mmCIF file of C-alpha atoms in Angstrom:
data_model
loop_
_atom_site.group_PDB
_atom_site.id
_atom_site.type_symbol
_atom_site.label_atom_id
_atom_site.label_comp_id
_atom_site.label_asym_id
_atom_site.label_seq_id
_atom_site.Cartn_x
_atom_site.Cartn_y
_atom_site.Cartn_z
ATOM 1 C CA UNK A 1 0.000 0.000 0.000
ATOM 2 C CA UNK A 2 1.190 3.509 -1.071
ATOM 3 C CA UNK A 3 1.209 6.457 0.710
ATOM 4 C CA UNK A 4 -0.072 8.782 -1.791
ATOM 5 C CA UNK A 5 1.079 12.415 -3.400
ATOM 6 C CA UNK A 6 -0.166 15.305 -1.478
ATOM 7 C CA UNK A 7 -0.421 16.587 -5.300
ATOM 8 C CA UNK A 8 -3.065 13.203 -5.815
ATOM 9 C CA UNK A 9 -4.880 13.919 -2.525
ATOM 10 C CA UNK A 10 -5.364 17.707 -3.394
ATOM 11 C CA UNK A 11 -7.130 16.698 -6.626
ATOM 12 C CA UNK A 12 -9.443 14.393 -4.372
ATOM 13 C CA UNK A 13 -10.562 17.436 -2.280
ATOM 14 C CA UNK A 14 -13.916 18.318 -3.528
ATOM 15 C CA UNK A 15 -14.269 15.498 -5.825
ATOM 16 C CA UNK A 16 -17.905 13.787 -6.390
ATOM 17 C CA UNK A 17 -17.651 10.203 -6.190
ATOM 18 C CA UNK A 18 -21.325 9.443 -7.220
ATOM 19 C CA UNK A 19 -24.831 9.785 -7.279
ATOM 20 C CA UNK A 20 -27.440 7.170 -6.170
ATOM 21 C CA UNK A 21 -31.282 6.692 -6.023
ATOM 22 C CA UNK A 22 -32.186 4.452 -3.334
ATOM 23 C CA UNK A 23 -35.677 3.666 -2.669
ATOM 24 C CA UNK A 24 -36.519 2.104 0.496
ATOM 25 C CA UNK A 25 -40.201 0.895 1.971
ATOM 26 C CA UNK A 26 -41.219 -0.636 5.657
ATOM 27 C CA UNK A 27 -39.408 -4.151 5.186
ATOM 28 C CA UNK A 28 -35.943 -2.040 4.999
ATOM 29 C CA UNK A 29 -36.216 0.335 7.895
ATOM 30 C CA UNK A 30 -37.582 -2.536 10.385
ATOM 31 C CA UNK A 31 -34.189 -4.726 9.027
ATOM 32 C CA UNK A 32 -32.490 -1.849 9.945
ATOM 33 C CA UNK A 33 -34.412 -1.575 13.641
ATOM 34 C CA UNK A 34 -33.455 -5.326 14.337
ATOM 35 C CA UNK A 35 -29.791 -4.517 12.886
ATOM 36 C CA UNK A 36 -29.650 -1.626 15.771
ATOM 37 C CA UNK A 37 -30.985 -3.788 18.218
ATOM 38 C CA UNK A 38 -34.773 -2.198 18.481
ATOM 39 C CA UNK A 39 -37.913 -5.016 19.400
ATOM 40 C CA UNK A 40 -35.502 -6.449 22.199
ATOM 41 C CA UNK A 41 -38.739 -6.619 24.198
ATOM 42 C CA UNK A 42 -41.175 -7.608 21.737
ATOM 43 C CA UNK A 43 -44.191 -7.017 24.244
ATOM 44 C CA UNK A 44 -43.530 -3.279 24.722
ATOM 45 C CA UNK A 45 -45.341 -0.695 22.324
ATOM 46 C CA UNK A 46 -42.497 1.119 22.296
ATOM 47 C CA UNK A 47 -39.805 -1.386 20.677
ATOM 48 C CA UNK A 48 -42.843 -2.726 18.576
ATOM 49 C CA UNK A 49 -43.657 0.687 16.423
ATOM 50 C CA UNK A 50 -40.181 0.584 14.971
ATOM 51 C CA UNK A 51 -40.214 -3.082 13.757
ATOM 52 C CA UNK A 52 -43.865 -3.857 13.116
ATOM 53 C CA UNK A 53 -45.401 -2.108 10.204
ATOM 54 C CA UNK A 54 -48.754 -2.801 11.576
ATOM 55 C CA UNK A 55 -48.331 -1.165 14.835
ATOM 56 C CA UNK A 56 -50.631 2.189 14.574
ATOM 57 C CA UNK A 57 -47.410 4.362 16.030
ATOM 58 C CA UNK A 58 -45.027 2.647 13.081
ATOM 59 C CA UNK A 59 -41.569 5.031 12.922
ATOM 60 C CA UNK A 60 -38.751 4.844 10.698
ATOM 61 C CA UNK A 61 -35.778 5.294 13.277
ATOM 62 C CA UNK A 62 -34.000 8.678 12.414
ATOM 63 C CA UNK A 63 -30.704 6.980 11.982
ATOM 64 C CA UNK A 64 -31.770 4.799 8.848
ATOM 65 C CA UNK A 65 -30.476 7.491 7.017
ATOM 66 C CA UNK A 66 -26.820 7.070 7.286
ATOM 67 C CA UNK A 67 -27.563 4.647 4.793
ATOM 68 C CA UNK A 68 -29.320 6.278 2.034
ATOM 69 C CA UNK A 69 -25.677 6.194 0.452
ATOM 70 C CA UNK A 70 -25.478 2.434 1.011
ATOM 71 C CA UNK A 71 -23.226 2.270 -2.460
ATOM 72 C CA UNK A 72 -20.923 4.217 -0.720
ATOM 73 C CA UNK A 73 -19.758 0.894 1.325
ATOM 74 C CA UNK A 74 -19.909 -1.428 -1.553
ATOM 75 C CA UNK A 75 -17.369 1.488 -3.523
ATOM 76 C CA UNK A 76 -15.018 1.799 -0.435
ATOM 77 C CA UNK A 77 -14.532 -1.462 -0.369
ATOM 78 C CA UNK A 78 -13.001 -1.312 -3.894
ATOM 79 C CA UNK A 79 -9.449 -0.136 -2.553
ATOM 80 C CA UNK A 80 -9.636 3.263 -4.197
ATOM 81 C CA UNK A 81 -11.468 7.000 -4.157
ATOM 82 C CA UNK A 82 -10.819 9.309 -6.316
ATOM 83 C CA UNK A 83 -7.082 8.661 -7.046
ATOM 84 C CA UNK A 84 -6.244 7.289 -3.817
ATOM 85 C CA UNK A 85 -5.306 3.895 -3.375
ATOM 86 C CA UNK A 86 -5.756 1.628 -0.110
ATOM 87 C CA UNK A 87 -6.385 -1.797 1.636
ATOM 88 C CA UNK A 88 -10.132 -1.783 2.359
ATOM 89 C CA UNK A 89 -9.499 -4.190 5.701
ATOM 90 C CA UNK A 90 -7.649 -1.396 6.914
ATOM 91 C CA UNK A 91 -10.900 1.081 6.532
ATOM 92 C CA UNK A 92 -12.682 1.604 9.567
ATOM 93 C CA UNK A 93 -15.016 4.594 10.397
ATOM 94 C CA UNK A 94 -13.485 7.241 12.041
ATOM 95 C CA UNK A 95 -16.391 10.137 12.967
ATOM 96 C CA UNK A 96 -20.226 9.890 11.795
ATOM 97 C CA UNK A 97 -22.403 13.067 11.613
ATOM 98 C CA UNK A 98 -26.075 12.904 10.665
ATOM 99 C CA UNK A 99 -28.746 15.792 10.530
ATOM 100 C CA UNK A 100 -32.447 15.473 9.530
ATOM 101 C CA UNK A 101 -34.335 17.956 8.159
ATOM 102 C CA UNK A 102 -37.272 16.432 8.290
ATOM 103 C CA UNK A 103 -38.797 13.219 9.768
ATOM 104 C CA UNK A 104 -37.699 9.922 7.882
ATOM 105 C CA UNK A 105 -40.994 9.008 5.853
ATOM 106 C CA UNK A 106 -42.607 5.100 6.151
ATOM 107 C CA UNK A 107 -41.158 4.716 2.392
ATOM 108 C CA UNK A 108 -39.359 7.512 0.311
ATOM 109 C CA UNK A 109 -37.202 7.328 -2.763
ATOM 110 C CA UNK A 110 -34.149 9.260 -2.020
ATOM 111 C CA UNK A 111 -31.365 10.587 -4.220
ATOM 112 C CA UNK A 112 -27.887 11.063 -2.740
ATOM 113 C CA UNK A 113 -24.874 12.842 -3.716
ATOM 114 C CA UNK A 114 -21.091 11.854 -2.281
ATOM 115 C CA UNK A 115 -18.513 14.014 -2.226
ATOM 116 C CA UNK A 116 -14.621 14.379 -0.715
ATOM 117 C CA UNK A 117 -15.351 17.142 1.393
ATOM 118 C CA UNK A 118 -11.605 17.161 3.521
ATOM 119 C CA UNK A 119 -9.003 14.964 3.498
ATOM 120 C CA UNK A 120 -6.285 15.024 6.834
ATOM 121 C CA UNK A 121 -3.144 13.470 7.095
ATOM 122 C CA UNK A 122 -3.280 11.844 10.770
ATOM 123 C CA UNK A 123 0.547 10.320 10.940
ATOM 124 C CA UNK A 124 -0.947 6.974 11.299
ATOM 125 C CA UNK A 125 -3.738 6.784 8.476
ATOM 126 C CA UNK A 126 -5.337 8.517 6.077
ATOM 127 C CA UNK A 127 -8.769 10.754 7.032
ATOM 128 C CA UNK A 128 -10.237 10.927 4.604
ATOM 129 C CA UNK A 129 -13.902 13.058 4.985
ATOM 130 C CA UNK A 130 -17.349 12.420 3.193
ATOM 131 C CA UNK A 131 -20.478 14.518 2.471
ATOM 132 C CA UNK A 132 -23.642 13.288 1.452
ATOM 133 C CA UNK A 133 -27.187 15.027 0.814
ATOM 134 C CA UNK A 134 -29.852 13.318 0.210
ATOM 135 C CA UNK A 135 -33.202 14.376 -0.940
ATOM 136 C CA UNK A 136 -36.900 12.972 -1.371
ATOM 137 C CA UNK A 137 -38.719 12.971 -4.458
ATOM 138 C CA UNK A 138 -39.685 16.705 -3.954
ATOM 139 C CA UNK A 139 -36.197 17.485 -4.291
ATOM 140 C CA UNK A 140 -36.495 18.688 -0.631
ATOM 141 C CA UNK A 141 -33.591 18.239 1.217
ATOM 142 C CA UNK A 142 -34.352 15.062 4.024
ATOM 143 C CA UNK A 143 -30.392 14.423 5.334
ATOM 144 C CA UNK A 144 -27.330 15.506 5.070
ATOM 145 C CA UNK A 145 -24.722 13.370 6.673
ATOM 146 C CA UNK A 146 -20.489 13.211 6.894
ATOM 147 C CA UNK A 147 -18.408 10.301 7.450
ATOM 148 C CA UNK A 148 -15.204 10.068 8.248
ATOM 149 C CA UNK A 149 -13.039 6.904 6.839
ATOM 150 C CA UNK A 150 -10.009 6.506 8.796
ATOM 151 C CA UNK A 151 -7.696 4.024 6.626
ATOM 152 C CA UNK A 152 -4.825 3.058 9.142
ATOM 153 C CA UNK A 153 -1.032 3.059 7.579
ATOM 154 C CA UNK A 154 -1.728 5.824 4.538
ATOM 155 C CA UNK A 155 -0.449 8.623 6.339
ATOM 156 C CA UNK A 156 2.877 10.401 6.299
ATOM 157 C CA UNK A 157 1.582 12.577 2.775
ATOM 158 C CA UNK A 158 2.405 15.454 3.888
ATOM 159 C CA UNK A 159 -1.204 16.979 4.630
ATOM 160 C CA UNK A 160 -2.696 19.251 7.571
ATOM 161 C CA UNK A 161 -4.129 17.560 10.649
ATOM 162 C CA UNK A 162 -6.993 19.055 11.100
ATOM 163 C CA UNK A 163 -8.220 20.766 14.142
ATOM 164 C CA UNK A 164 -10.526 19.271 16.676
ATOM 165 C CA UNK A 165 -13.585 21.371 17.825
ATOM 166 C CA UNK A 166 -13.898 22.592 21.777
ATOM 167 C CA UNK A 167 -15.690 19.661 23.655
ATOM 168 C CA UNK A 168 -16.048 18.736 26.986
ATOM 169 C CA UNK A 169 -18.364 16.302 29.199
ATOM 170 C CA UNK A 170 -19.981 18.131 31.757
ATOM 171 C CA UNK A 171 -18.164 17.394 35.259
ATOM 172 C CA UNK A 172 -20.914 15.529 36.942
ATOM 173 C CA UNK A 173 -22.395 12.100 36.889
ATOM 174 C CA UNK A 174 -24.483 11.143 33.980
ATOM 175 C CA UNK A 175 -27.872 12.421 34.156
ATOM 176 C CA UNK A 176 -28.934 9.047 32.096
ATOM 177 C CA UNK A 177 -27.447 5.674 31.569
ATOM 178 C CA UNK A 178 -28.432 3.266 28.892
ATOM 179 C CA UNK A 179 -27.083 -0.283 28.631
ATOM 180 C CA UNK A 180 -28.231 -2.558 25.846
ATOM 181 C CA UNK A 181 -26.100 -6.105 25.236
ATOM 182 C CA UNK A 182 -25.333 -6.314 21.618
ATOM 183 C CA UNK A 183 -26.026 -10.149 19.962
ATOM 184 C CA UNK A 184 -23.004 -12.215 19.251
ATOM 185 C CA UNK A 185 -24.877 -12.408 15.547
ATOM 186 C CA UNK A 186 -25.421 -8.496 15.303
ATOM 187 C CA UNK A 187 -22.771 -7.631 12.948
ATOM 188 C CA UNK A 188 -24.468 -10.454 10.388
ATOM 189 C CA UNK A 189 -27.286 -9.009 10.993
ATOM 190 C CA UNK A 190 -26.615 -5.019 10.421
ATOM 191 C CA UNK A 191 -24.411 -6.303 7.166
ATOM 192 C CA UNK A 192 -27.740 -6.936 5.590
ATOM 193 C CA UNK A 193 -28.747 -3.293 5.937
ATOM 194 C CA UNK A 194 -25.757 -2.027 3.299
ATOM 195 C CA UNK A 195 -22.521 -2.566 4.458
ATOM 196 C CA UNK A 196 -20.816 -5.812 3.305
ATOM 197 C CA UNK A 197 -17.251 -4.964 4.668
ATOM 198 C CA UNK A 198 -15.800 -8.634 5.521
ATOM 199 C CA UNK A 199 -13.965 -7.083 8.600
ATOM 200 C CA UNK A 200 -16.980 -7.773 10.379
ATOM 201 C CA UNK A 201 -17.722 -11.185 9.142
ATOM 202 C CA UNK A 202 -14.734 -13.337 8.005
ATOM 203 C CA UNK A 203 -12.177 -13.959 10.628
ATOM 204 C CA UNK A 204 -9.148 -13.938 8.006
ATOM 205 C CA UNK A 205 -9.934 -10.756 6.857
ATOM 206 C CA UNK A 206 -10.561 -9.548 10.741
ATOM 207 C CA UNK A 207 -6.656 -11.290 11.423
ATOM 208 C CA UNK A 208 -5.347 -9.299 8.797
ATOM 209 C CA UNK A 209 -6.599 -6.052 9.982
ATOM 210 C CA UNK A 210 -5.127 -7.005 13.427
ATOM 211 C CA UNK A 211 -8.282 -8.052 15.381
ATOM 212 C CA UNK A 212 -8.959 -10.989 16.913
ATOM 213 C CA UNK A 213 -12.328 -11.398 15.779
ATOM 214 C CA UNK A 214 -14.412 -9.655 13.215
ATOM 215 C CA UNK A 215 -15.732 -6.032 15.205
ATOM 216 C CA UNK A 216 -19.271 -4.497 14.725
ATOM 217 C CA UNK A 217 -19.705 -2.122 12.496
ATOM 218 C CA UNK A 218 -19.544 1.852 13.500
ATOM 219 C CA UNK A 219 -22.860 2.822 12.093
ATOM 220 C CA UNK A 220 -24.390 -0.059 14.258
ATOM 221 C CA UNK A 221 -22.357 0.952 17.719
ATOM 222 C CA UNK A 222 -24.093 4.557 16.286
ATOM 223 C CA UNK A 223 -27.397 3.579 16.182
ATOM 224 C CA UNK A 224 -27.286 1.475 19.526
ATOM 225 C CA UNK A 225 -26.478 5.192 21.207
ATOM 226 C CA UNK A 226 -29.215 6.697 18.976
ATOM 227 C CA UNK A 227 -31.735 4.456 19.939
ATOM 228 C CA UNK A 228 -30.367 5.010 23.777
ATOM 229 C CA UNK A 229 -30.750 8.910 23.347
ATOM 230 C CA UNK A 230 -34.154 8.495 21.509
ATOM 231 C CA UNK A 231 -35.361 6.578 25.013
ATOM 232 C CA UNK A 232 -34.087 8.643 28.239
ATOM 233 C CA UNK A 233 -34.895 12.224 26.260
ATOM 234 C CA UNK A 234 -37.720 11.797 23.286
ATOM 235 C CA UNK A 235 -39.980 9.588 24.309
ATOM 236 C CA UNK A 236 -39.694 7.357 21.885
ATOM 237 C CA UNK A 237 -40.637 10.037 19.189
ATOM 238 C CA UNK A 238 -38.429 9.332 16.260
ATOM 239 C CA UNK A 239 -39.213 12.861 15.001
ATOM 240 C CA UNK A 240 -37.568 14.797 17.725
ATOM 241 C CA UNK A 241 -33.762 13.604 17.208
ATOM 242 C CA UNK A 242 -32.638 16.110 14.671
ATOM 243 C CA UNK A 243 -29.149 15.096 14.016
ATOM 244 C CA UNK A 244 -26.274 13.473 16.280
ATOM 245 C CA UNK A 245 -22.601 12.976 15.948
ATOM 246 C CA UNK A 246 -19.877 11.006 17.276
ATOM 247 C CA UNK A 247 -16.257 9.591 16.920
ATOM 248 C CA UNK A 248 -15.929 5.994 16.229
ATOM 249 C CA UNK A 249 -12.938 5.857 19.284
ATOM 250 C CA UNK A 250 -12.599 2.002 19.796
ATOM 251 C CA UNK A 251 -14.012 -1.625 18.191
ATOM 252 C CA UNK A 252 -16.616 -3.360 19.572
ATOM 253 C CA UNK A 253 -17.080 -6.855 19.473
ATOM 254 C CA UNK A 254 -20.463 -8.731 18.797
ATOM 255 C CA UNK A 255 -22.249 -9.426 21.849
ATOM 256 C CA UNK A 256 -20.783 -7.154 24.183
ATOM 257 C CA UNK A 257 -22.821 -4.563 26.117
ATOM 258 C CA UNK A 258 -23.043 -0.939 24.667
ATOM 259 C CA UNK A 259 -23.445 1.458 28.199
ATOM 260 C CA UNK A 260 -24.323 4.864 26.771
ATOM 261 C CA UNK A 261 -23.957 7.686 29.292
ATOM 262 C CA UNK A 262 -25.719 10.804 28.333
ATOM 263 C CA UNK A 263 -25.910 14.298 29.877
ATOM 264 C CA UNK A 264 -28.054 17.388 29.119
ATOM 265 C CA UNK A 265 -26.325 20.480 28.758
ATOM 266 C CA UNK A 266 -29.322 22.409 27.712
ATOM 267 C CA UNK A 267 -32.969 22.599 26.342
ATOM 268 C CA UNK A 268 -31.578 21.154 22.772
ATOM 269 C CA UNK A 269 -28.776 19.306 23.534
ATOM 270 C CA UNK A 270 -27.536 16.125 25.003
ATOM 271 C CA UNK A 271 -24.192 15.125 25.036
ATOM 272 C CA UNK A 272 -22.919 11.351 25.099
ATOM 273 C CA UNK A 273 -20.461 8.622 25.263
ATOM 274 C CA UNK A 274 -20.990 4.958 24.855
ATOM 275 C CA UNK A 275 -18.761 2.538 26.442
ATOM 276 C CA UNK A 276 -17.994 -1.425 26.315
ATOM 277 C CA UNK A 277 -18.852 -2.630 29.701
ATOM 278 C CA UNK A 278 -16.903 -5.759 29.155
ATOM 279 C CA UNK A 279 -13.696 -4.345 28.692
ATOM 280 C CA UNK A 280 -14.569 -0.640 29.944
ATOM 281 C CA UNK A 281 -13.555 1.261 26.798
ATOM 282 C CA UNK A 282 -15.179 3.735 25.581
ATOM 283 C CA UNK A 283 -15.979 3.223 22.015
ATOM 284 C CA UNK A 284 -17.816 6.257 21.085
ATOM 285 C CA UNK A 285 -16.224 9.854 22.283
ATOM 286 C CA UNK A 286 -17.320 13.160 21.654
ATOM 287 C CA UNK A 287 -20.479 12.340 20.719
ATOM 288 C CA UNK A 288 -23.484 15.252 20.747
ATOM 289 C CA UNK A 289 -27.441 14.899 19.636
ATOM 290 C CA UNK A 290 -30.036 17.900 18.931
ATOM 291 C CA UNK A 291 -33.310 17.065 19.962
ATOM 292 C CA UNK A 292 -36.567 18.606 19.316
ATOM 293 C CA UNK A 293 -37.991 19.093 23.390
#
């Protein structure tokens, strides 16, 4: 693997890597529920309106839309963007940032648009930065999203670092705690949503990246927390998360227990970290939600 020209990487900046129409209906966004882990009680009304279409509450869970570019994990997985060429078991997610503009409807077709928004030179890996917007047939905008692909051993190109926004925990206890065991079988489960990366599959591939096992995917560890913020400050009201962020800090492995520990710093905002109670790492850092109160 290469470490690439800072002249290649500038022309990447910017770049569109494609344009999709995706066109989704009930049967996806309650694979996606069971993928996150919603309808672990099966008896509760609350678990039930996110993965049964006939419940008379049914919600698509605000997070489906990180995948409304699902090509984007099938072309990753290629070994090259825009110029730049890698080893795709060496791609893990780095930061997620989602933001809804409106709520997610029971079945939409949605067109999406990936770009290279940044690309930072880490010492370690490659950051490498993507935007995506996504709009409903209307043409009205329904998400806009950016995901950061960390590819470990393609640094060293010569590129800025990038600074790291102000952000702090508050200094108290959390004001909520959410812990949710993850299924030893979750990561062959969420694959079926979009992202067919074999790191979190096939043990070869997971050996050659260093692990010993195959990890769960970020976007699942993502929606876990979402799902955790959606129950100790909305209610269960899919429509009042507005958008959420985190860094991807740690792997998890299938079947351990996701504790998410959330605080409210104000009227609109709740800040959060999730961490793996078996091991006591924390696996998502920095993390921050908007919520409608």
């Amino acid at each position: 693997m290469q470490t690439p020209s800072m002249a290649t990487v500038n022309r990447a900046i910017g770049r569109e890597l494609f344009r999709t129409t995706r066109s989704y209906n009930e049967r996806d966004a309650i694979l996606y529920a069971l993928g996150i882990g919603a309808g672990v009680d099966p008896l509760s009304p609350n678990e039930l309106k996110f993965v049964y279409e006939g419940s008379a509450d049914f919600q698509v869970l605000p997070s489906f839309a990180v995948n409304f570019a699902s090509d984007l994990f099938d072309f990753a997985l290629r070994g090259e963007m825009a110029g730049i060429h890698y080893d795709p078991s060496r791609l893990v997610h780095g930061e997620i940032a989602l933001e809804l503009h409106k709520p997610l409807p029971r079945s939409a077709s949605v067109a999406s648009r990936t770009r290279i928004a940044d690309i930072f030179d880490k010492g370690s890996g490659m950051l490498m930065v993507l935007a995506i917007e996504s709009r409903d047939e209307a043409g009205d905008l329904l998400a806009t999203s950016r995901s950061s692909m960390f590819i470990r051993g393609l640094g060293g190109f010569g590129g800025g670092r990038g600074a790291n926004a102000a952000f702090a925990l508050p200094e108290r206890p959390p004001d909520e705690i959410c812990a949710e065991a993850t299924s030893p079988r979750q990561a062959l489960l969420y694959r079926l949503t979009g992202d067919r990366n074999p790191l979190h599959v096939d043990p070869g591939v997971a050996a050659l990246a260093t692990y010993p096992r195959p990890i769960l995917h970020g976007l699942c560890t993502f929606g876990f927390a979402s799902r955790a913020i959606l129950k100790r400050y909305c209610a269960n009201q899919a429509g009042r998360l507005l958008g959420m962020e985190a860094r991807c800090s740690q792997h998890v492995f299938p079947g351990e227990t996701l504790i998410s520990e959330m605080w409210r710093v104000d009227k609109a905002e709740i800040r959060f970290q999730t961490r793996v109670k078996e091991r006591d790492q924390v696996v998502l850092s920095r993390g921050r939600a908007r919520i409608r109160a």
